[in-house]
Amino acid sequence: VARRLALTLAYDGTDFHGWQVQPGRATVQGLVLEAARRVLGGAVKVTGASRTDAGVHALRQVASLETLSPMPAATLRRALNAVLPPTIRVIDAVEAPPGFDARRHARAKRYAYLIDRAPEADPFLRRFAWHAPHCRDTGAMAAALPAVRGKHDFSALCAAPGRGRTPVCTVGSARLLGRRSRLVILVSADSFLHHMVRNLVGSLAEVGRGARPPEWLGDVLLGRDRRRAGPTAPAQGLTLLRVLYPRAG
Amino acid sequence: VARRLALTLAYDGTDFHGWQVQPGRATVQGLVLEAARRVLGGAVKVTGASRTDAGVHALRQVASLETLSPMPAATLRRALNAVLPPTIRVIDAVEAPPGFDARRHARAKRYAYLIDRAPEADPFLRRFAWHAPHCRDTGAMAAALPAVRGKHDFSALCAAPGRGRTPVCTVGSARLLGRRSRLVILVSADSFLHHMVRNLVGSLAEVGRGARPPEWLGDVLLGRDRRRAGPTAPAQGLTLLRVLYPRAG
């Protein structure tokens, strides 16, 4: 039986075509896989908890790694970091129980979306925030947000419905922080549909610029029609913060 | 008499060869000058309060701009931002008194130096911090820092003495914040010598890694010999925070 490790990864997604391996393109999974093959030799499998899109960042992505190599976890962490580009870091590497699957076993994920509302885009946040000075009414945005809390059909905020997956997710918390030039929208849920956070933020921005009232977001959800929601907010504002797992038992 | 404006600039210095105009190289002053000539036409002069080095950032650099154009300041701000790269932003543009010189009239400047002490370099701080996990003893670093406060001859921390300038500066405050993986060293002074903050940080790091005792920094200053101080800390950790001017009167 192959050994399993849990890797905790941080990356600045700006220069990558997302998490998932794609032939001929620099992706985070592809680079981690390549580094692991070089360091460990032999067959290696890497599965990420979240398939982050191109341009999306991660503070604490979790990936399961399958290998037959006996290399100690701490040695593996250092060896991977020596090979990976500086925009991808292995923060932690630990032994995981047999059969551990970072994606299937995840109980919840938490994302943050950063909005820069300053009149002129902050040059330091260029890679990590959406410059949206039109998000003027943060009170209305905060009032709209509770509509997404709880268990709902999120088809209205989903880029590609179907694919055999249920569009029902349970949002544990959805909060808006900050009132001055920087806003953070924090969302945690048991699962996320494709573009769900970015479509939520794009819809909140419609409320923030006064084009829609706060109640509109709840109506959009009930309508389950993607075309009624706001546009997709850009990738660079989105960061995967954490992946939560059930306590080992 | 030419009209003077005061520009407040923010920039991510990563991609520039510092502030000062250099033929054939992208510099912040060079790009602002080029943008201002394009927008205003005719002769334009731009003087920065601080000649930041290659790779050094600014949250609030101040530059005086001399022009004969009557373009309103707010229009100029927007026009410059439309032409400048996104890594340089004009945060503010206001009318200044006749003869205003951002450099000569500055009363004090404040810099921050960011150190990332995490075992693996944070990919999000790569452009803005020095990864120095060896700075273990922050207590010793904090104990060394007060030696630079007040009026001193800073020849020991100066890259290029002479040039007709006095090596005497008055450091109004020097503080170390943060205890966990991120440290910030804040220094304000009436003037700064070339590489002064980076040489101070490089010397503090010698104390932080236990190679020197805290008292050593005061001795180094008294010795006025650059060769006795620590190495120059890298540029990317340094950010010009603010330039202070006397109250208009």
XYZ file of C-alpha atoms in Angstrom:
498
model
C 0.000 0.000 0.000
C 1.354 3.425 -0.982
C 2.177 5.871 1.767
C 0.103 9.070 1.991
C 1.267 12.509 3.067
C -0.682 15.724 3.578
C 1.006 18.806 2.118
C -0.012 22.340 3.086
C 0.713 24.716 0.220
C 0.752 28.503 -0.131
C 0.879 30.086 -3.571
C 0.586 33.365 -5.379
C -1.609 32.222 -8.280
C -0.827 35.175 -10.563
C 1.541 33.316 -12.847
C -0.234 29.927 -12.980
C -3.045 28.495 -15.038
C -4.806 27.374 -11.878
C -4.371 24.236 -9.802
C -5.222 21.441 -12.186
C -2.638 19.819 -14.477
C -2.909 20.995 -18.071
C -0.559 19.842 -20.802
C 1.955 22.517 -21.810
C 0.874 25.010 -19.145
C 2.331 25.962 -15.765
C -0.170 24.850 -13.126
C 0.316 24.434 -9.384
C -0.587 20.734 -9.371
C 1.658 20.185 -12.399
C 4.636 21.872 -10.754
C 4.147 20.081 -7.429
C 3.820 16.761 -9.255
C 6.944 17.419 -11.295
C 8.898 18.471 -8.185
C 7.699 15.404 -6.262
C 8.668 13.043 -9.093
C 12.108 14.590 -9.232
C 12.602 14.425 -5.459
C 10.970 11.063 -4.704
C 11.431 9.125 -7.953
C 8.895 6.553 -9.136
C 5.121 6.982 -9.318
C 3.642 9.899 -7.399
C 0.042 11.078 -7.177
C -1.013 14.529 -5.966
C -4.635 15.503 -5.234
C -5.628 19.017 -4.147
C -8.559 19.857 -1.870
C -9.573 22.740 -4.119
C -9.095 23.093 -7.863
C -8.365 26.806 -7.736
C -8.816 28.711 -11.016
C -6.140 30.574 -12.948
C -5.017 33.629 -10.964
C -6.560 32.445 -7.672
C -4.255 32.274 -4.629
C -3.964 29.959 -1.640
C -2.748 30.603 1.877
C -3.344 27.003 3.018
C -4.276 24.630 0.195
C -4.091 20.978 1.224
C -2.915 18.230 -1.110
C -2.602 14.501 -0.542
C 0.532 12.921 -1.937
C 0.880 9.197 -2.668
C 4.351 7.673 -2.890
C 6.294 4.497 -2.157
C 9.363 6.469 -1.036
C 10.297 6.352 2.683
C 11.716 9.928 2.649
C 10.903 11.666 5.968
C 8.167 14.317 5.644
C 10.373 17.219 6.809
C 13.085 16.284 4.296
C 10.463 16.099 1.553
C 9.180 19.583 2.464
C 12.646 21.103 2.144
C 13.460 19.179 -1.035
C 10.202 20.257 -2.709
C 10.807 23.896 -1.770
C 14.290 23.727 -3.251
C 12.813 22.682 -6.602
C 9.524 24.653 -6.696
C 9.375 28.298 -7.850
C 9.318 30.832 -4.957
C 5.643 31.612 -5.697
C 4.714 28.093 -4.475
C 5.765 27.047 -0.963
C 5.220 23.819 0.931
C 4.392 25.207 4.384
C 3.982 21.814 5.983
C 4.271 18.103 5.161
C 3.008 15.405 7.537
C 2.202 11.689 7.431
C -1.481 11.073 6.701
C -3.627 8.016 7.442
C -3.724 5.337 4.702
C -6.231 6.278 2.032
C -6.238 10.006 2.941
C -7.721 12.034 0.074
C -7.375 15.810 0.470
C -10.334 16.438 -1.812
C -12.876 13.800 -0.801
C -12.213 14.039 2.928
C -12.441 17.831 3.190
C -15.304 18.834 5.484
C -15.296 22.557 4.630
C -13.290 25.246 2.874
C -12.873 28.932 3.588
C -12.215 31.598 0.961
C -11.508 35.323 1.165
C -12.189 37.825 -1.596
C -10.356 41.147 -1.358
C -11.786 44.349 -2.854
C -9.733 47.542 -3.158
C -12.178 50.475 -3.103
C -9.570 53.266 -3.169
C -10.037 55.801 -5.982
C -6.667 54.731 -7.423
C -5.754 51.031 -7.329
C -3.190 50.269 -4.631
C -0.065 49.073 -6.510
C 0.726 46.649 -3.655
C -2.651 44.899 -3.972
C -2.617 44.685 -7.761
C -2.005 40.912 -7.733
C -4.297 40.155 -4.788
C -7.386 42.360 -5.013
C -10.125 43.523 -7.370
C -10.014 47.272 -7.831
C -13.714 48.142 -7.551
C -14.120 51.755 -6.366
C -17.791 51.560 -7.425
C -18.541 49.328 -4.401
C -19.666 52.395 -2.494
C -22.526 51.102 -0.331
C -20.909 48.548 1.955
C -23.943 48.655 4.258
C -26.136 47.356 1.419
C -23.545 44.686 0.568
C -23.456 43.516 4.203
C -27.266 43.470 4.257
C -27.416 41.298 1.129
C -24.869 38.730 2.296
C -26.923 36.755 4.887
C -29.148 35.474 2.033
C -26.433 32.985 1.067
C -26.003 31.528 4.562
C -27.349 28.017 5.118
C -28.264 25.239 2.704
C -29.274 26.440 -0.777
C -29.305 25.482 -4.425
C -26.512 27.724 -5.755
C -27.186 27.204 -9.480
C -27.635 30.974 -9.879
C -23.988 31.506 -8.855
C -22.522 28.513 -10.692
C -20.543 28.770 -13.927
C -21.075 25.205 -15.151
C -24.000 23.392 -13.574
C -24.573 19.703 -14.136
C -21.471 17.527 -14.458
C -23.322 15.070 -12.230
C -22.827 17.253 -9.147
C -25.519 18.566 -6.881
C -25.803 22.370 -6.920
C -26.710 22.308 -3.224
C -24.088 23.648 -0.790
C -24.238 24.626 2.850
C -22.648 28.003 3.564
C -21.554 28.017 7.189
C -20.546 31.663 7.300
C -20.480 34.647 4.966
C -19.120 37.906 6.312
C -17.986 41.272 5.040
C -15.126 42.985 6.897
C -13.642 46.453 6.546
C -15.348 49.701 5.792
C -12.673 51.943 4.378
C -10.723 51.325 1.177
C -10.303 47.568 1.633
C -13.168 45.097 1.901
C -12.819 41.385 2.571
C -15.653 38.949 1.896
C -15.163 35.721 3.852
C -17.157 32.639 2.896
C -16.943 29.122 4.285
C -18.994 26.191 3.031
C -18.969 22.396 2.896
C -18.441 22.617 -0.866
C -18.203 25.254 -3.572
C -19.441 25.224 -7.157
C -17.324 26.515 -10.019
C -16.944 30.353 -9.794
C -19.363 30.434 -6.840
C -17.444 32.965 -4.716
C -16.541 35.138 -7.695
C -20.164 35.201 -8.883
C -21.309 36.010 -5.362
C -18.839 38.914 -5.177
C -19.826 40.147 -8.658
C -23.460 40.135 -7.515
C -22.628 41.891 -4.224
C -20.827 44.562 -6.250
C -24.069 45.183 -8.158
C -25.696 45.884 -4.797
C -22.701 47.954 -3.663
C -22.884 50.268 -6.667
C -26.607 50.773 -6.131
C -27.799 48.940 -9.253
C -29.756 46.419 -7.152
C -31.308 46.462 -3.660
C -29.938 44.085 -0.971
C -33.033 41.793 -1.222
C -32.179 41.093 -4.856
C -29.453 38.589 -3.974
C -31.927 36.273 -2.194
C -34.304 36.486 -5.171
C -31.482 35.616 -7.566
C -30.632 32.514 -5.505
C -34.253 31.375 -5.480
C -34.464 31.877 -9.257
C -31.568 29.385 -9.808
C -30.773 31.126 -13.109
C -27.123 32.107 -13.655
C -28.150 34.807 -16.150
C -29.971 36.775 -13.447
C -26.919 37.107 -11.170
C -24.125 39.678 -11.485
C -20.945 39.270 -13.531
C -18.045 37.094 -12.341
C -15.576 39.090 -10.227
C -11.949 38.733 -11.407
C -9.808 35.831 -10.190
C -6.984 37.808 -8.584
C -9.111 38.916 -5.593
C -9.797 35.328 -4.508
C -7.699 33.380 -1.991
C -8.307 29.914 -0.558
C -7.682 30.429 3.146
C -8.182 27.018 4.749
C -9.410 23.485 4.236
C -11.002 21.803 7.227
C -11.030 18.046 7.917
C -12.907 15.963 10.476
C -10.844 15.241 13.564
C -8.817 12.090 13.139
C -10.562 9.354 15.086
C 6.801 81.830 -12.699
C 6.150 78.114 -13.176
C 3.319 76.547 -11.210
C 4.216 73.884 -8.626
C 2.195 70.846 -7.654
C 2.798 68.245 -4.948
C 2.240 64.659 -6.099
C 1.825 61.788 -3.638
C 3.009 58.554 -5.247
C 2.731 54.878 -4.314
C 4.833 52.302 -6.117
C 5.863 48.685 -6.055
C 9.583 49.149 -6.734
C 10.235 45.555 -7.841
C 10.393 46.262 -11.548
C 12.178 49.631 -11.452
C 15.781 50.739 -11.279
C 14.959 53.025 -8.375
C 13.610 56.557 -8.330
C 16.244 58.544 -10.171
C 16.243 59.015 -13.950
C 18.789 56.817 -15.719
C 19.176 56.715 -19.475
C 17.751 53.534 -21.019
C 16.330 52.174 -17.752
C 12.823 52.150 -16.283
C 12.904 54.369 -13.194
C 10.003 55.857 -11.246
C 11.112 59.461 -11.789
C 11.723 58.723 -15.467
C 8.256 57.256 -15.959
C 6.503 60.050 -14.036
C 8.439 62.645 -16.025
C 7.581 60.961 -19.321
C 3.907 60.682 -18.341
C 3.797 64.321 -17.209
C 5.385 65.538 -20.458
C 2.855 63.567 -22.464
C -0.095 64.835 -20.426
C 0.965 68.454 -19.866
C 3.147 69.188 -22.893
C 6.125 71.567 -22.712
C 8.824 71.631 -20.075
C 8.165 69.701 -16.884
C 10.386 69.155 -13.861
C 9.835 66.432 -11.255
C 11.759 66.222 -7.949
C 11.246 63.397 -5.454
C 11.622 63.725 -1.681
C 13.528 60.444 -1.511
C 15.758 58.880 -4.162
C 14.662 55.333 -3.396
C 17.016 52.586 -4.617
C 16.232 49.859 -7.137
C 13.663 47.466 -5.663
C 12.620 49.807 -2.834
C 8.889 50.610 -2.533
C 6.914 53.683 -1.543
C 3.521 54.021 0.072
C 3.605 57.852 0.090
C 6.533 59.287 -1.820
C 6.166 63.039 -2.433
C 7.319 64.721 -5.630
C 7.176 68.358 -6.649
C 6.169 68.997 -10.241
C 6.916 72.216 -12.113
C 4.827 73.103 -15.156
C 3.342 76.057 -17.044
C 0.138 74.131 -17.842
C -3.091 75.270 -16.128
C -4.538 71.706 -16.003
C -6.497 71.236 -12.732
C -4.683 69.000 -10.217
C -7.428 66.331 -10.090
C -7.477 66.073 -13.886
C -3.696 65.738 -13.899
C -3.868 62.933 -11.321
C -6.299 60.921 -13.442
C -4.399 61.621 -16.658
C -1.064 60.537 -15.151
C -2.612 57.329 -13.810
C -4.031 56.548 -17.237
C -0.517 56.688 -18.716
C 1.615 55.257 -15.865
C 2.060 51.491 -15.341
C -0.245 50.021 -12.639
C 2.753 49.559 -10.327
C 3.018 53.360 -9.989
C -0.032 55.313 -8.795
C -0.537 59.008 -8.205
C -2.561 58.901 -4.971
C -2.960 62.647 -4.721
C -2.084 65.834 -6.623
C -2.514 69.271 -5.062
C -1.385 72.837 -5.753
C 1.799 73.696 -3.855
C 3.186 77.094 -2.842
C 5.507 78.782 -5.383
C 9.017 77.395 -5.058
C 7.901 74.174 -3.304
C 10.677 71.559 -3.476
C 9.665 68.089 -2.263
C 13.254 67.206 -1.480
C 14.704 70.347 0.093
C 11.594 71.199 2.107
C 11.073 67.739 3.649
C 11.353 67.909 7.421
C 11.476 64.159 8.045
C 10.945 60.797 6.376
C 9.682 57.512 7.716
C 10.701 54.087 6.393
C 9.572 50.544 7.204
C 11.649 47.424 6.695
C 9.742 44.123 6.611
C 11.392 40.840 7.646
C 9.731 37.466 7.026
C 11.025 35.056 9.681
C 8.872 32.051 8.697
C 10.834 28.844 7.986
C 9.598 28.932 4.365
C 9.388 32.314 2.645
C 5.796 33.538 2.368
C 5.062 33.655 -1.405
C 2.828 36.704 -0.878
C 5.648 38.712 0.731
C 8.285 37.735 -1.794
C 8.326 41.199 -3.397
C 8.008 43.147 -0.136
C 10.057 41.434 2.567
C 13.467 39.992 3.324
C 13.231 36.301 4.128
C 15.525 36.075 7.162
C 14.513 33.102 9.346
C 17.857 33.451 11.143
C 16.580 36.603 12.928
C 15.629 34.484 15.914
C 16.310 36.753 18.888
C 13.911 39.663 18.426
C 14.447 40.687 22.053
C 18.132 41.315 21.350
C 17.260 43.215 18.152
C 14.811 45.427 20.058
C 17.467 46.005 22.741
C 20.032 47.105 20.129
C 17.758 49.537 18.305
C 17.668 52.481 20.786
C 21.388 53.095 20.084
C 20.474 54.778 16.794
C 17.923 57.178 18.281
C 18.931 60.824 18.485
C 21.633 62.809 16.674
C 24.607 60.742 15.503
C 27.286 60.488 12.873
C 25.960 57.573 10.777
C 29.115 57.003 8.675
C 29.202 53.390 9.915
C 25.857 52.717 8.218
C 26.474 54.749 5.078
C 27.314 53.239 1.671
C 28.966 56.269 0.138
C 30.136 58.916 2.574
C 31.410 62.261 1.416
C 29.762 63.817 -1.614
C 29.824 67.053 0.380
C 27.060 65.848 2.693
C 27.222 65.691 6.449
C 26.966 62.141 7.843
C 25.038 63.473 10.833
C 21.328 62.633 11.009
C 18.762 62.872 13.769
C 16.717 59.714 14.191
C 13.404 60.692 15.777
C 12.142 57.160 16.289
C 13.337 53.607 15.698
C 11.017 50.773 16.642
C 10.668 47.054 16.099
C 7.118 45.649 15.839
C 5.882 42.078 15.682
C 7.181 39.004 17.399
C 5.996 36.082 15.312
C 6.935 35.409 11.700
C 6.814 39.025 10.517
C 8.957 41.820 11.914
C 8.722 45.475 10.943
C 11.509 47.937 11.701
C 10.219 51.517 11.618
C 12.689 54.386 11.408
C 12.047 58.111 11.042
C 14.730 60.742 10.730
C 15.294 64.260 9.441
C 17.509 62.801 6.708
C 18.900 59.447 5.637
C 22.271 58.528 4.177
C 22.609 56.115 1.255
C 21.668 52.537 2.348
C 21.327 53.718 5.960
C 18.163 51.745 6.804
C 19.316 48.636 4.932
C 22.690 48.710 6.700
C 20.939 49.207 10.035
C 18.689 46.197 9.347
C 21.631 44.076 8.190
C 23.423 44.935 11.442
C 20.323 44.219 13.554
C 20.100 40.825 11.832
C 23.636 40.066 13.060
C 22.361 40.693 16.570
C 19.175 38.696 15.876
C 21.100 35.617 14.808
C 23.290 35.804 17.891
C 26.552 36.713 16.132
C 26.781 40.011 18.053
C 25.444 41.280 21.386
C 22.916 44.171 21.425
C 25.561 46.660 22.683
C 27.609 46.064 19.526
C 25.377 48.335 17.406
C 26.195 51.393 19.558
C 29.909 50.589 19.341
C 29.707 50.280 15.563
C 28.079 53.714 15.315
C 30.772 55.292 17.489
C 33.485 53.668 15.343
C 32.137 55.427 12.194
C 33.654 52.645 10.075
C 31.335 51.047 7.479
C 33.447 47.870 7.436
C 32.585 47.113 11.075
C 28.796 47.099 10.532
C 26.700 44.205 9.198
C 25.948 43.520 5.527
C 23.362 45.550 3.591
C 19.886 43.996 3.868
C 18.208 43.469 0.476
C 16.216 46.283 -1.147
C 12.851 44.549 -1.451
C 12.118 44.730 2.298
C 12.316 48.531 2.363
C 9.330 50.863 1.909
C 9.230 54.668 2.158
C 6.132 55.264 4.277
C 5.803 59.029 4.604
C 7.486 62.357 4.003
C 6.728 65.091 6.500
C 6.757 68.828 5.779
C 6.585 71.842 8.069
C 3.071 73.201 8.441
C 2.316 75.783 5.783
C 2.581 79.195 7.421
